[in-house]
Amino acid sequence: MSSGPKKRNFQIEAFKHKVVVDPKYADKTWRILEHAIHEIYNHNASGLSFEELYRNAYNMVLHKFGEKLYSGLVSTMTFHLHTMSKSIEAAHGASFLEELNMKWNDHTKALQMIRDILMYMDRTFIPSTHKTAVHELGLNLWRDYVIHSSKIQPRLLNTLLDLILRERTGEVINRGLMRNIIKMLMDLGPSVYQEDFEKPFLEVSAEFYRAESLEFIECSDCGDYLKKAERRLNEEIERVSHYLDAKTEVKITNVVEKEMIANHMPRLVHMENSGLVKMLLDDKFEDLGRIYNLFRRVADGLSTIRDVMTSHIRDTGKQLVTDPEKSKNPVEFVDTLLDKRDKYDRIISLAFSNDKTFQNALNASFEYFINLNPRSPEYISLFVDDKLRKGLKGEKEEDIEIILDKVMMLFRYLQEKDVFEKYYKQHLAKRLLSGKTVSDDAERSLIIKLKTECGYQFTSKLEGMFTDMKTSQDTMQGFYAAHAAELGNGPTLVVQVLTTGSWPTQSSITCNLPAELSALCEKFRSYYLGTHTGRRLSWQTNMGTADLRATFANGQKYELNVSTYQMCVLMLFNDTDSLNYREIEQATEIPSSDLKRCLQSLACVKGKNVLQKEPMSKDIGEDDAFSVNDKFTSKLRKVKIGTVVAQKETEPEKQETRQRVEEDRKPQIEAAIVRIMKSRRVLDHNNIIAEVTKQLQSRFLANPGEIKKRIESLIERDFLERDDSDRRLYRYLA
Amino acid sequence: MGVQKDRVRFNVGGRVFETTATTLANAGRNSLFGAMFDENWDLQSNAGTTTTEHFIDRNPDCFAVLLDLLRTGELYIPSNVPEKLLYREALFYGLLDHVRAAKWGPFDGNMLLLARSIRGLAPGDGTAIRASPDGGCCVAHGSMVHIYDWMLEEHHPISLDYQRVNDAVWVNLENIVISACERLGRDEGGIGLFSSLTGELRYKFRVSHENQVKSYTGGALSFNSDYKLFSSCKGRSNEYGIGVWDQVTGKQVDFFYEPAGWSLGEADKLQWLHGTNCLLVATLFPRKDNCYISLLDFRDKSMVWLWSDIGAPLTDERRVRDAIAMEETHSVCVVNEYEDLGFMDLRRSVGSVRWSSRSRLMKGKMVDEPCYPKLALHEGQLFSSMNDSISVFSGPDWVLTSRLRNSYGGSICDFSIGGDRLFSLHSEENVFNVWETRPSPVM
């Protein structure tokens, strides 16, 4: 053969002996698999060979019959689900759910086995064709042909809702079955559970609780109603934990909260004879705790309770502080306040879980009404005086601390803390000078508390008083050590040297002391001035005390404990038997008001009348005559003769204190204004007022009118000036 | 006693194997063995009696390898068993994942071995290579993207109707996002999501400005764990910037317009920083005359960090060719033409490069047709490609610890790390190399 173009044109023939696939291969194989699926659904799987089925399914996919396998699966499964659906529909009454549950179990088991056989298809054919995986397909078909069948869907819902209603009315239902059915709905996907059960369930529940709450509220009081609401709420939470989706809990509790609580809040709180006020009055901790816990769940719930509590505390508090009866006894007044605070503290800690907002409301309410009575600072100081003077004798250290802590609580509410300071200073001075402080520790502890509350400035003078007491003791020791020899058997003098300014001393005229004493006093003066240079001593005879030994005509001996004034008067009677008022006044030079009080206590108090008066009357007249009461007797050897003093301040005294306080405030306000202006240079009127008020808050509530006056005064003294263009602006002049 | 209760006997294609149910349980429920011994199928009850034999009509050699894998967790393929055959059998038993997991070890840049070289079909330069999460990859060539699974079998390629592909990212195993050039006169180009299994287009990511859909050229791509997709976009009329889409819905959710005097719309590289929730955008020479690197914060639409070489003396040593942000050290690493690394501090709001001139020796030894260096970062190791080799830098001071080199294929134009493998794409021959971690020694 010659070479030619044709010869090169040889071809390699395709391999003709094609593997002939049996044309019926797919059908045959599918029939085997179909039969197996039927057997699986008929609980007849034990005769099947898994390996064979797996291989057949594999081969079908391998030979590109995946589509046939998949569609065959869909139709076979659909066929069985139709049958199942029929049998579920046919179930009567109560057996309906059981039948549904049984068939569901059958289906899921079958589905698992089918998936096992078709595992290869699931892994290869389905992802590349974006089809639904076998397991999900089985769930979707079950949903479409069983759960959403027109004869099953409404019946299922009604059965479930009916069972829940029956459980709500006290019947016992098969919770295990319920759980299985609900679990099935959840397995079918969140949307199935929500649409086919949860939504209608919430609607029906809302209706149920709406009706029930109306019925309850008509026939029960607030406490009982809340008990019922709480029980219902717990029941629903328990129901969710037993057989519903955990996510339903919030939704169903919201329904109960809204229907049973939120919709009836005002009515419940203000219910007559059982509402919140009644609970507060009767200390119903349990009920209060319940109302708190329930109302906390709804919007505005707590603020409703808080508002009612606040207005109740304010109203009762206002009554309390403005009640003139209560004001008569300051100790009782403060005791009542403390009791009231304890009561509400207990309520908040036991029932309101120490809610900060409630504590704040309580504090605000107390602050509001305590300051309604301008004498509150004085009363609180008197209360402390009472406790530190004698009341604490029997009390333990811890108790003192507790009481002082409580007092500090009240102190915090005071707006006029400087007024308190004024009174406290007076009372402390009296306690210290008369030696009636029972516990130095308690006194100091309170000072420390005040210091932490208001700062060093507030207590520096109070601390100064304590220092004076201490140095006085040392001074006296030094004095007696230096003069031991010459003093001998004379009267004993105890001097307390008080620093001017630290003590609430009034400049008073020194009375004439008896000769024995004035000599002694002179000695002390020269001793003291000898040891301290550049000081001045003046005697405060109005504040001292004396112990006298008296022998009466009948031979009876007594020790008399009297004030310095009283001593001066009594010493006059060593020389004569009878003196009239004017003679006494002349001899002693005691101010007349003090002298009158002093004589009153010596002559007019029954059982302590060491003097007798002519004429016998309660009041002291300018012409009255006095003589030693020889018939004086007393069961005690030591007789304490008090001075007739009003514990509470009298009206003019009060005015005076008030005035002093106002006077003291002026420099403080001015200092604040200057401090602020120094840093701000220019500020308008309203802002100055605001800042000054803020700065002084810890001491007192500054009056805007007063601040304005202080500003005017500072302008006059060229500390500030008004701006030329804007009259509301102030400028600081350096 | 001594007799194991759970003994199982198989007859596979005529050879008898005996094993235990315990060994088979290692296969997991989603395998033939898992299903076979599930209580539903009731086979376990007679498993104890050695008389019953389960027949499986498959290749016994492969079964032996796979059974050994289940026993030891290690894969040893004898030379007489082709890999492909083993994979097919593993797929039948549902053990393919086991094979993949045992085939190569966890990635370590200093322990790499060249595993395979794959020749492509198309000639010429490849644009990009991207590793898939499971050890497969895709190679962009002109208007085609070739997809390889972890067995390095090529799948249906993605063809973009003769538009040039600019970048590709694997969103997950099944989906790839590809950006391509716009074609004049047609509403084509832009960015599309493709199925990696079938190569079909799922949907396109559109850009609209003032409620009008515009055609555009998609550039560098990146995505974050929040299912957001970012792309550099170059519109027809000044719509330059970074587009942001929701991966799940495909809807555009944001657009960061390019500020005057800066470049975002033609970026070479986007990198999402998980720690700071910012996007690194790098536009480099020679795409533009100057380099622009910036960090974008999309929450308040601000550039929180930026660097550019505008105004700097432009010597070749100072030309930045690639950049990568390293969040652990708060820095950006850049590389020049000679594989010198430079670092910038991200904590200063304006960057400046600190070059570490390590490889001056390279100067003058350049090959005729160089590829620009590329950078990659993987678990504290920094990778940089240069000519035909890849350098691995480790430790806090980025010391050169390994160099991967394979003389065949010419310069490396791109490389990518993923699925515990490193893929390098070479420019001269149409070839890509696969590097895997060496198996650990027996003892």
Tab-separated table of N, CA and C in Angstrom, chain A residues 168 175 201 205 208-209 212 216 225-241 244 248-262 289-298:
chain	number	residue	atom	x	y	z
A	168	ARG	N	-55.108	23.364	84.406
A	168	ARG	CA	-55.235	24.634	85.147
A	168	ARG	C	-56.390	24.557	86.138
A	175	ARG	N	-48.606	14.153	81.602
A	175	ARG	CA	-47.586	15.128	81.213
A	175	ARG	C	-46.535	14.527	80.293
A	201	PHE	N	-51.758	29.154	72.132
A	201	PHE	CA	-51.670	28.868	73.566
A	201	PHE	C	-51.603	30.171	74.364
A	205	SER	N	-54.441	31.555	76.872
A	205	SER	CA	-54.039	31.809	78.254
A	205	SER	C	-54.392	33.225	78.677
A	208	PHE	N	-57.989	33.335	79.445
A	208	PHE	CA	-58.275	32.608	80.672
A	208	PHE	C	-57.937	33.457	81.889
A	209	TYR	N	-56.745	34.052	81.852
A	209	TYR	CA	-56.321	34.816	83.032
A	209	TYR	C	-57.040	36.148	83.142
A	212	GLU	N	-60.181	35.100	84.842
A	212	GLU	CA	-59.955	34.661	86.212
A	212	GLU	C	-59.589	35.823	87.123
A	216	PHE	N	-61.407	36.871	90.550
A	216	PHE	CA	-60.649	36.913	91.813
A	216	PHE	C	-60.772	38.265	92.488
A	225	TYR	N	-55.495	37.838	96.684
A	225	TYR	CA	-55.395	37.911	95.230
A	225	TYR	C	-53.952	37.677	94.794
A	226	LEU	N	-53.041	38.326	95.508
A	226	LEU	CA	-51.635	38.198	95.113
A	226	LEU	C	-51.134	36.778	95.318
A	227	LYS	N	-51.637	36.143	96.389
A	227	LYS	CA	-51.256	34.746	96.607
A	227	LYS	C	-51.680	33.911	95.409
A	228	LYS	N	-52.903	34.153	94.959
A	228	LYS	CA	-53.404	33.383	93.819
A	228	LYS	C	-52.574	33.673	92.570
A	229	ALA	N	-52.273	34.943	92.368
A	229	ALA	CA	-51.493	35.309	91.173
A	229	ALA	C	-50.130	34.639	91.214
A	230	GLU	N	-49.533	34.651	92.414
A	230	GLU	CA	-48.207	34.036	92.536
A	230	GLU	C	-48.277	32.550	92.241
A	231	ARG	N	-49.347	31.921	92.742
A	231	ARG	CA	-49.479	30.482	92.523
A	231	ARG	C	-49.614	30.202	91.025
A	232	ARG	N	-50.442	31.005	90.360
A	232	ARG	CA	-50.641	30.813	88.925
A	232	ARG	C	-49.326	30.963	88.153
A	233	LEU	N	-48.582	31.968	88.563
A	233	LEU	CA	-47.307	32.238	87.889
A	233	LEU	C	-46.373	31.035	88.048
A	234	ASN	N	-46.309	30.516	89.280
A	234	ASN	CA	-45.437	29.368	89.516
A	234	ASN	C	-45.912	28.147	88.751
A	235	GLU	N	-47.234	27.999	88.679
A	235	GLU	CA	-47.785	26.869	87.916
A	235	GLU	C	-47.332	26.924	86.468
A	236	GLU	N	-47.389	28.125	85.893
A	236	GLU	CA	-47.028	28.246	84.474
A	236	GLU	C	-45.536	27.969	84.277
A	237	ILE	N	-44.723	28.460	85.212
A	237	ILE	CA	-43.275	28.221	85.097
A	237	ILE	C	-43.006	26.723	85.197
A	238	GLU	N	-43.736	26.082	86.101
A	238	GLU	CA	-43.569	24.642	86.279
A	238	GLU	C	-44.024	23.907	85.012
A	239	ARG	N	-45.117	24.383	84.425
A	239	ARG	CA	-45.629	23.751	83.214
A	239	ARG	C	-44.561	23.807	82.105
A	240	VAL	N	-43.975	24.991	81.958
A	240	VAL	CA	-42.953	25.127	80.915
A	240	VAL	C	-41.815	24.138	81.174
A	241	SER	N	-41.400	24.041	82.447
A	241	SER	CA	-40.264	23.157	82.725
A	241	SER	C	-40.636	21.702	82.478
A	244	LEU	N	-43.009	22.216	78.029
A	244	LEU	CA	-42.981	23.187	76.924
A	244	LEU	C	-41.538	23.604	76.631
A	248	THR	N	-40.589	29.479	75.931
A	248	THR	CA	-41.973	29.919	76.145
A	248	THR	C	-42.140	30.550	77.524
A	249	GLU	N	-41.213	30.253	78.439
A	249	GLU	CA	-41.413	30.707	79.816
A	249	GLU	C	-41.613	32.214	79.899
A	250	VAL	N	-40.735	32.946	79.255
A	250	VAL	CA	-40.834	34.406	79.312
A	250	VAL	C	-42.180	34.848	78.747
A	251	LYS	N	-42.579	34.220	77.655
A	251	LYS	CA	-43.805	34.668	76.983
A	251	LYS	C	-45.033	34.411	77.846
A	252	ILE	N	-45.131	33.203	78.419
A	252	ILE	CA	-46.345	32.894	79.178
A	252	ILE	C	-46.353	33.665	80.498
A	253	THR	N	-45.171	33.842	81.119
A	253	THR	CA	-45.184	34.623	82.362
A	253	THR	C	-45.554	36.077	82.058
A	254	ASN	N	-45.132	36.558	80.901
A	254	ASN	CA	-45.548	37.916	80.522
A	254	ASN	C	-47.064	38.017	80.426
A	255	VAL	N	-47.683	36.975	79.867
A	255	VAL	CA	-49.140	36.990	79.744
A	255	VAL	C	-49.773	37.046	81.132
A	256	VAL	N	-49.309	36.170	82.029
A	256	VAL	CA	-49.900	36.139	83.370
A	256	VAL	C	-49.655	37.471	84.071
A	257	GLU	N	-48.440	37.979	83.960
A	257	GLU	CA	-48.125	39.254	84.615
A	257	GLU	C	-49.028	40.357	84.104
A	258	LYS	N	-49.201	40.389	82.794
A	258	LYS	CA	-49.999	41.467	82.224
A	258	LYS	C	-51.453	41.342	82.675
A	259	GLU	N	-52.013	40.136	82.529
A	259	GLU	CA	-53.432	39.974	82.798
A	259	GLU	C	-53.744	40.049	84.286
A	260	MET	N	-52.877	39.439	85.103
A	260	MET	CA	-53.222	39.355	86.523
A	260	MET	C	-52.665	40.515	87.334
A	261	ILE	N	-51.614	41.124	86.884
A	261	ILE	CA	-51.017	42.181	87.717
A	261	ILE	C	-51.095	43.550	87.047
A	262	ALA	N	-50.438	43.669	85.887
A	262	ALA	CA	-50.339	44.993	85.271
A	262	ALA	C	-51.716	45.624	85.073
A	289	GLY	N	-43.666	41.330	100.664
A	289	GLY	CA	-42.669	40.658	99.835
A	289	GLY	C	-43.305	40.145	98.557
A	290	ARG	N	-44.490	39.623	98.679
A	290	ARG	CA	-45.173	39.069	97.513
A	290	ARG	C	-45.508	40.186	96.522
A	291	ILE	N	-46.054	41.262	97.039
A	291	ILE	CA	-46.455	42.361	96.149
A	291	ILE	C	-45.211	42.908	95.451
A	292	TYR	N	-44.100	42.949	96.200
A	292	TYR	CA	-42.868	43.456	95.585
A	292	TYR	C	-42.418	42.535	94.459
A	293	ASN	N	-42.375	41.241	94.767
A	293	ASN	CA	-41.874	40.299	93.763
A	293	ASN	C	-42.766	40.227	92.532
A	294	LEU	N	-44.047	40.364	92.747
A	294	LEU	CA	-44.949	40.298	91.596
A	294	LEU	C	-44.901	41.597	90.791
A	295	PHE	N	-44.953	42.710	91.493
A	295	PHE	CA	-44.986	43.991	90.779
A	295	PHE	C	-43.671	44.272	90.077
A	296	ARG	N	-42.607	43.677	90.616
A	296	ARG	CA	-41.304	43.895	89.999
A	296	ARG	C	-41.297	43.377	88.558
A	297	ARG	N	-42.156	42.396	88.302
A	297	ARG	CA	-42.158	41.760	86.998
A	297	ARG	C	-42.766	42.641	85.911
A	298	VAL	N	-43.558	43.632	86.306
A	298	VAL	CA	-44.239	44.416	85.268
A	298	VAL	C	-43.703	45.847	85.236
